[in-house]
């Protein structure tokens, strides 16, 4: 579905969910920042004791895969809520950041090395 | 731009950035889960000592707003990388999770109260 | 008990627990860093939607208090494990950091203001 | 120094630092929980792209070692502040948690396996 779903489609779905429950009162930047971090930690729980390479293998298991997709969705839902609560345009922010990273990590010198 | 940008547009942009630098070797689920959490913490830094309500006010400042948008973009870029590295469909995961949350938090009983 | 318990007392207790289960094989800096962050997020869950001031009030409730103490203990246990696995002296690191912070945030200019 | 330093020694040092700067007004459970998580993420940054085993090797480097010790100290300082702000006894919480974990993960069945 990613090829046909826009960021606004997802923002609208989250907006409807939050609004219908009268939850915008809790959706301040501070609370949502905590929420994003809490859900990010739940993704990590699935890989806490695994070897780095094994974590790729492990994702072939359909049960783990579904659980992890669910946690990644939670992080994204709170990011979409953050955008709705603050009016940030996410696509614009992402493209801007990628453009800046293109400058910071030139292809010619970076190839396979991690930059700072 | 969110109204015209699809998840695949963003995934492709991130895929191109990562691939061109030969960085997929580092993009395992374990490493990317850590990366999402690290960037989530950087969003929190901007609100660490603020009152909850004041965090909404503060976001009207253009400088803070740009810095925070930048950190949210970092979280999203790693989520997009996570999807690229593991083949998860993000829109599907988000809609599934929202549907489940609709069941868990019925509108009739939830109105303004936080569920568990 | 904090007035009579040394860091080494706690480190020894954690070392005995980990060693007896043959778990040192998992206790690498990378895994333990993730573990500290995961447990830190569990402290946050208890305060996610609260007002800043209300979070102090809430801690008077014995049930919440016990649950939160439990999560703080988890963070500390992993920090103690981190010290055991890497040989860091925690007291020395803490006193060093406080001494540096004394320089960074002079009392005369800081009074009630947050530094950078 | 860990063998001669009590938790109260460290709590007193942190209490003095915070009190002298008139910073207790910011030291609510919610803010300190965020602070612990933010510093935990800074430990992770040092191991973000490393292999699990290599993270142990890397800690032999004195520069990395000092930087990481510094980040672990930050996590602990905020845990000590949390205890000071809320009156939790950390040693008691740690021993209680270890006792419960002894029950949850019996030595006879756990040997080298991770429990749930």
JSON list of N, CA, C and O in Angstrom, two decimals, chain D residues 46-81:
[
{"chain": "D", "resi": 46, "resn": "UNK", "atom": "N", "xyz": [27.45, 5.48, 20.96]},
{"chain": "D", "resi": 46, "resn": "UNK", "atom": "CA", "xyz": [28.82, 4.98, 20.81]},
{"chain": "D", "resi": 46, "resn": "UNK", "atom": "C", "xyz": [28.87, 3.55, 20.23]},
{"chain": "D", "resi": 46, "resn": "UNK", "atom": "O", "xyz": [29.94, 3.08, 19.86]},
{"chain": "D", "resi": 47, "resn": "UNK", "atom": "N", "xyz": [27.73, 2.87, 20.25]},
{"chain": "D", "resi": 47, "resn": "UNK", "atom": "CA", "xyz": [27.72, 1.47, 19.80]},
{"chain": "D", "resi": 47, "resn": "UNK", "atom": "C", "xyz": [26.76, 1.22, 18.65]},
{"chain": "D", "resi": 47, "resn": "UNK", "atom": "O", "xyz": [26.59, 0.08, 18.22]},
{"chain": "D", "resi": 48, "resn": "UNK", "atom": "N", "xyz": [26.18, 2.31, 18.13]},
{"chain": "D", "resi": 48, "resn": "UNK", "atom": "CA", "xyz": [25.08, 2.25, 17.17]},
{"chain": "D", "resi": 48, "resn": "UNK", "atom": "C", "xyz": [25.37, 1.33, 15.97]},
{"chain": "D", "resi": 48, "resn": "UNK", "atom": "O", "xyz": [24.51, 0.56, 15.56]},
{"chain": "D", "resi": 49, "resn": "UNK", "atom": "N", "xyz": [26.53, 1.43, 15.40]},
{"chain": "D", "resi": 49, "resn": "UNK", "atom": "CA", "xyz": [26.84, 0.70, 14.16]},
{"chain": "D", "resi": 49, "resn": "UNK", "atom": "C", "xyz": [27.82, -0.44, 14.39]},
{"chain": "D", "resi": 49, "resn": "UNK", "atom": "O", "xyz": [28.32, -1.04, 13.43]},
{"chain": "D", "resi": 50, "resn": "UNK", "atom": "N", "xyz": [28.14, -0.74, 15.62]},
{"chain": "D", "resi": 50, "resn": "UNK", "atom": "CA", "xyz": [29.14, -1.78, 15.90]},
{"chain": "D", "resi": 50, "resn": "UNK", "atom": "C", "xyz": [28.49, -3.17, 15.96]},
{"chain": "D", "resi": 50, "resn": "UNK", "atom": "O", "xyz": [27.35, -3.32, 16.36]},
{"chain": "D", "resi": 51, "resn": "UNK", "atom": "N", "xyz": [29.29, -4.19, 15.64]},
{"chain": "D", "resi": 51, "resn": "UNK", "atom": "CA", "xyz": [28.90, -5.56, 15.93]},
{"chain": "D", "resi": 51, "resn": "UNK", "atom": "C", "xyz": [28.85, -5.73, 17.45]},
{"chain": "D", "resi": 51, "resn": "UNK", "atom": "O", "xyz": [29.56, -5.05, 18.19]},
{"chain": "D", "resi": 52, "resn": "UNK", "atom": "N", "xyz": [28.03, -6.67, 17.90]},
{"chain": "D", "resi": 52, "resn": "UNK", "atom": "CA", "xyz": [27.86, -6.91, 19.33]},
{"chain": "D", "resi": 52, "resn": "UNK", "atom": "C", "xyz": [29.19, -7.24, 20.01]},
{"chain": "D", "resi": 52, "resn": "UNK", "atom": "O", "xyz": [29.54, -6.65, 21.03]},
{"chain": "D", "resi": 53, "resn": "UNK", "atom": "N", "xyz": [29.91, -8.17, 19.42]},
{"chain": "D", "resi": 53, "resn": "UNK", "atom": "CA", "xyz": [31.18, -8.59, 20.03]},
{"chain": "D", "resi": 53, "resn": "UNK", "atom": "C", "xyz": [32.24, -7.49, 19.95]},
{"chain": "D", "resi": 53, "resn": "UNK", "atom": "O", "xyz": [33.01, -7.28, 20.88]},
{"chain": "D", "resi": 54, "resn": "UNK", "atom": "N", "xyz": [32.22, -6.79, 18.84]},
{"chain": "D", "resi": 54, "resn": "UNK", "atom": "CA", "xyz": [33.20, -5.72, 18.64]},
{"chain": "D", "resi": 54, "resn": "UNK", "atom": "C", "xyz": [33.01, -4.60, 19.66]},
{"chain": "D", "resi": 54, "resn": "UNK", "atom": "O", "xyz": [33.95, -3.87, 19.99]},
{"chain": "D", "resi": 55, "resn": "UNK", "atom": "N", "xyz": [31.78, -4.46, 20.17]},
{"chain": "D", "resi": 55, "resn": "UNK", "atom": "CA", "xyz": [31.55, -3.40, 21.16]},
{"chain": "D", "resi": 55, "resn": "UNK", "atom": "C", "xyz": [32.34, -3.65, 22.44]},
{"chain": "D", "resi": 55, "resn": "UNK", "atom": "O", "xyz": [32.72, -2.71, 23.14]},
{"chain": "D", "resi": 56, "resn": "UNK", "atom": "N", "xyz": [32.62, -4.92, 22.74]},
{"chain": "D", "resi": 56, "resn": "UNK", "atom": "CA", "xyz": [33.47, -5.24, 23.90]},
{"chain": "D", "resi": 56, "resn": "UNK", "atom": "C", "xyz": [34.92, -4.87, 23.62]},
{"chain": "D", "resi": 56, "resn": "UNK", "atom": "O", "xyz": [35.60, -4.27, 24.45]},
{"chain": "D", "resi": 57, "resn": "UNK", "atom": "N", "xyz": [35.38, -5.26, 22.44]},
{"chain": "D", "resi": 57, "resn": "UNK", "atom": "CA", "xyz": [36.74, -4.93, 22.03]},
{"chain": "D", "resi": 57, "resn": "UNK", "atom": "C", "xyz": [36.98, -3.42, 22.05]},
{"chain": "D", "resi": 57, "resn": "UNK", "atom": "O", "xyz": [38.01, -2.93, 22.52]},
{"chain": "D", "resi": 58, "resn": "UNK", "atom": "N", "xyz": [35.99, -2.70, 21.50]},
{"chain": "D", "resi": 58, "resn": "UNK", "atom": "CA", "xyz": [36.13, -1.26, 21.33]},
{"chain": "D", "resi": 58, "resn": "UNK", "atom": "C", "xyz": [36.35, -0.55, 22.66]},
{"chain": "D", "resi": 58, "resn": "UNK", "atom": "O", "xyz": [37.04, 0.47, 22.73]},
{"chain": "D", "resi": 59, "resn": "UNK", "atom": "N", "xyz": [35.79, -1.13, 23.73]},
{"chain": "D", "resi": 59, "resn": "UNK", "atom": "CA", "xyz": [35.89, -0.49, 25.04]},
{"chain": "D", "resi": 59, "resn": "UNK", "atom": "C", "xyz": [37.30, -0.53, 25.61]},
{"chain": "D", "resi": 59, "resn": "UNK", "atom": "O", "xyz": [37.57, 0.09, 26.64]},
{"chain": "D", "resi": 60, "resn": "UNK", "atom": "N", "xyz": [38.22, -1.24, 24.96]},
{"chain": "D", "resi": 60, "resn": "UNK", "atom": "CA", "xyz": [39.62, -1.22, 25.40]},
{"chain": "D", "resi": 60, "resn": "UNK", "atom": "C", "xyz": [40.30, 0.08, 25.02]},
{"chain": "D", "resi": 60, "resn": "UNK", "atom": "O", "xyz": [41.35, 0.42, 25.56]},
{"chain": "D", "resi": 61, "resn": "UNK", "atom": "N", "xyz": [39.73, 0.79, 24.06]},
{"chain": "D", "resi": 61, "resn": "UNK", "atom": "CA", "xyz": [40.29, 2.07, 23.66]},
{"chain": "D", "resi": 61, "resn": "UNK", "atom": "C", "xyz": [40.02, 3.12, 24.74]},
{"chain": "D", "resi": 61, "resn": "UNK", "atom": "O", "xyz": [38.87, 3.38, 25.09]},
{"chain": "D", "resi": 62, "resn": "UNK", "atom": "N", "xyz": [41.11, 3.75, 25.26]},
{"chain": "D", "resi": 62, "resn": "UNK", "atom": "CA", "xyz": [40.93, 4.67, 26.40]},
{"chain": "D", "resi": 62, "resn": "UNK", "atom": "C", "xyz": [40.02, 5.85, 26.10]},
{"chain": "D", "resi": 62, "resn": "UNK", "atom": "O", "xyz": [39.29, 6.31, 26.98]},
{"chain": "D", "resi": 63, "resn": "UNK", "atom": "N", "xyz": [40.06, 6.35, 24.87]},
{"chain": "D", "resi": 63, "resn": "UNK", "atom": "CA", "xyz": [39.22, 7.52, 24.53]},
{"chain": "D", "resi": 63, "resn": "UNK", "atom": "C", "xyz": [37.74, 7.14, 24.56]},
{"chain": "D", "resi": 63, "resn": "UNK", "atom": "O", "xyz": [36.92, 7.81, 25.19]},
{"chain": "D", "resi": 64, "resn": "UNK", "atom": "N", "xyz": [37.40, 6.06, 23.87]},
{"chain": "D", "resi": 64, "resn": "UNK", "atom": "CA", "xyz": [36.01, 5.61, 23.87]},
{"chain": "D", "resi": 64, "resn": "UNK", "atom": "C", "xyz": [35.57, 5.29, 25.30]},
{"chain": "D", "resi": 64, "resn": "UNK", "atom": "O", "xyz": [34.48, 5.67, 25.74]},
{"chain": "D", "resi": 65, "resn": "UNK", "atom": "N", "xyz": [36.46, 4.62, 26.01]},
{"chain": "D", "resi": 65, "resn": "UNK", "atom": "CA", "xyz": [36.16, 4.20, 27.38]},
{"chain": "D", "resi": 65, "resn": "UNK", "atom": "C", "xyz": [35.80, 5.41, 28.26]},
{"chain": "D", "resi": 65, "resn": "UNK", "atom": "O", "xyz": [34.82, 5.38, 29.00]},
{"chain": "D", "resi": 66, "resn": "UNK", "atom": "N", "xyz": [36.57, 6.48, 28.13]},
{"chain": "D", "resi": 66, "resn": "UNK", "atom": "CA", "xyz": [36.30, 7.68, 28.93]},
{"chain": "D", "resi": 66, "resn": "UNK", "atom": "C", "xyz": [34.99, 8.34, 28.52]},
{"chain": "D", "resi": 66, "resn": "UNK", "atom": "O", "xyz": [34.21, 8.79, 29.36]},
{"chain": "D", "resi": 67, "resn": "UNK", "atom": "N", "xyz": [34.74, 8.37, 27.22]},
{"chain": "D", "resi": 67, "resn": "UNK", "atom": "CA", "xyz": [33.49, 8.98, 26.74]},
{"chain": "D", "resi": 67, "resn": "UNK", "atom": "C", "xyz": [32.27, 8.19, 27.21]},
{"chain": "D", "resi": 67, "resn": "UNK", "atom": "O", "xyz": [31.26, 8.76, 27.63]},
{"chain": "D", "resi": 68, "resn": "UNK", "atom": "N", "xyz": [32.37, 6.88, 27.14]},
{"chain": "D", "resi": 68, "resn": "UNK", "atom": "CA", "xyz": [31.24, 6.03, 27.53]},
{"chain": "D", "resi": 68, "resn": "UNK", "atom": "C", "xyz": [31.03, 6.11, 29.04]},
{"chain": "D", "resi": 68, "resn": "UNK", "atom": "O", "xyz": [29.88, 6.21, 29.51]},
{"chain": "D", "resi": 69, "resn": "UNK", "atom": "N", "xyz": [32.11, 6.08, 29.81]},
{"chain": "D", "resi": 69, "resn": "UNK", "atom": "CA", "xyz": [31.99, 6.21, 31.27]},
{"chain": "D", "resi": 69, "resn": "UNK", "atom": "C", "xyz": [31.26, 7.50, 31.64]},
{"chain": "D", "resi": 69, "resn": "UNK", "atom": "O", "xyz": [30.44, 7.54, 32.55]},
{"chain": "D", "resi": 70, "resn": "UNK", "atom": "N", "xyz": [31.56, 8.53, 30.87]},
{"chain": "D", "resi": 70, "resn": "UNK", "atom": "CA", "xyz": [30.93, 9.82, 31.06]},
{"chain": "D", "resi": 70, "resn": "UNK", "atom": "C", "xyz": [29.42, 9.77, 30.82]},
{"chain": "D", "resi": 70, "resn": "UNK", "atom": "O", "xyz": [28.63, 10.37, 31.56]},
{"chain": "D", "resi": 71, "resn": "UNK", "atom": "N", "xyz": [29.00, 9.05, 29.80]},
{"chain": "D", "resi": 71, "resn": "UNK", "atom": "CA", "xyz": [27.56, 8.94, 29.49]},
{"chain": "D", "resi": 71, "resn": "UNK", "atom": "C", "xyz": [26.86, 8.07, 30.53]},
{"chain": "D", "resi": 71, "resn": "UNK", "atom": "O", "xyz": [25.72, 8.36, 30.92]},
{"chain": "D", "resi": 72, "resn": "UNK", "atom": "N", "xyz": [27.52, 7.01, 30.96]},
{"chain": "D", "resi": 72, "resn": "UNK", "atom": "CA", "xyz": [26.93, 6.16, 32.00]},
{"chain": "D", "resi": 72, "resn": "UNK", "atom": "C", "xyz": [26.76, 6.98, 33.28]},
{"chain": "D", "resi": 72, "resn": "UNK", "atom": "O", "xyz": [25.74, 6.90, 33.97]},
{"chain": "D", "resi": 73, "resn": "UNK", "atom": "N", "xyz": [27.77, 7.81, 33.58]},
{"chain": "D", "resi": 73, "resn": "UNK", "atom": "CA", "xyz": [27.67, 8.70, 34.75]},
{"chain": "D", "resi": 73, "resn": "UNK", "atom": "C", "xyz": [26.45, 9.61, 34.64]},
{"chain": "D", "resi": 73, "resn": "UNK", "atom": "O", "xyz": [25.74, 9.84, 35.62]},
{"chain": "D", "resi": 74, "resn": "UNK", "atom": "N", "xyz": [26.18, 10.11, 33.43]},
{"chain": "D", "resi": 74, "resn": "UNK", "atom": "CA", "xyz": [25.01, 10.99, 33.25]},
{"chain": "D", "resi": 74, "resn": "UNK", "atom": "C", "xyz": [23.70, 10.26, 33.57]},
{"chain": "D", "resi": 74, "resn": "UNK", "atom": "O", "xyz": [22.81, 10.83, 34.21]},
{"chain": "D", "resi": 75, "resn": "UNK", "atom": "N", "xyz": [23.59, 9.04, 33.10]},
{"chain": "D", "resi": 75, "resn": "UNK", "atom": "CA", "xyz": [22.38, 8.25, 33.42]},
{"chain": "D", "resi": 75, "resn": "UNK", "atom": "C", "xyz": [22.26, 8.10, 34.93]},
{"chain": "D", "resi": 75, "resn": "UNK", "atom": "O", "xyz": [21.19, 8.33, 35.51]},
{"chain": "D", "resi": 76, "resn": "UNK", "atom": "N", "xyz": [23.38, 7.75, 35.57]},
{"chain": "D", "resi": 76, "resn": "UNK", "atom": "CA", "xyz": [23.34, 7.51, 37.02]},
{"chain": "D", "resi": 76, "resn": "UNK", "atom": "C", "xyz": [23.04, 8.79, 37.79]},
{"chain": "D", "resi": 76, "resn": "UNK", "atom": "O", "xyz": [22.31, 8.77, 38.78]},
{"chain": "D", "resi": 77, "resn": "UNK", "atom": "N", "xyz": [23.62, 9.90, 37.37]},
{"chain": "D", "resi": 77, "resn": "UNK", "atom": "CA", "xyz": [23.38, 11.17, 38.06]},
{"chain": "D", "resi": 77, "resn": "UNK", "atom": "C", "xyz": [21.89, 11.50, 38.03]},
{"chain": "D", "resi": 77, "resn": "UNK", "atom": "O", "xyz": [21.31, 11.92, 39.04]},
{"chain": "D", "resi": 78, "resn": "UNK", "atom": "N", "xyz": [21.24, 11.28, 36.91]},
{"chain": "D", "resi": 78, "resn": "UNK", "atom": "CA", "xyz": [19.80, 11.55, 36.85]},
{"chain": "D", "resi": 78, "resn": "UNK", "atom": "C", "xyz": [19.00, 10.53, 37.67]},
{"chain": "D", "resi": 78, "resn": "UNK", "atom": "O", "xyz": [17.96, 10.88, 38.24]},
{"chain": "D", "resi": 79, "resn": "UNK", "atom": "N", "xyz": [19.49, 9.29, 37.76]},
{"chain": "D", "resi": 79, "resn": "UNK", "atom": "CA", "xyz": [18.82, 8.31, 38.64]},
{"chain": "D", "resi": 79, "resn": "UNK", "atom": "C", "xyz": [18.97, 8.74, 40.10]},
{"chain": "D", "resi": 79, "resn": "UNK", "atom": "O", "xyz": [18.02, 8.60, 40.89]},
{"chain": "D", "resi": 80, "resn": "UNK", "atom": "N", "xyz": [20.13, 9.23, 40.46]},
{"chain": "D", "resi": 80, "resn": "UNK", "atom": "CA", "xyz": [20.35, 9.71, 41.83]},
{"chain": "D", "resi": 80, "resn": "UNK", "atom": "C", "xyz": [19.47, 10.93, 42.11]},
{"chain": "D", "resi": 80, "resn": "UNK", "atom": "O", "xyz": [18.88, 11.05, 43.18]},
{"chain": "D", "resi": 81, "resn": "UNK", "atom": "N", "xyz": [19.35, 11.81, 41.14]},
{"chain": "D", "resi": 81, "resn": "UNK", "atom": "CA", "xyz": [18.46, 12.97, 41.26]},
{"chain": "D", "resi": 81, "resn": "UNK", "atom": "C", "xyz": [17.02, 12.51, 41.42]},
{"chain": "D", "resi": 81, "resn": "UNK", "atom": "O", "xyz": [16.25, 13.08, 42.19]}
]
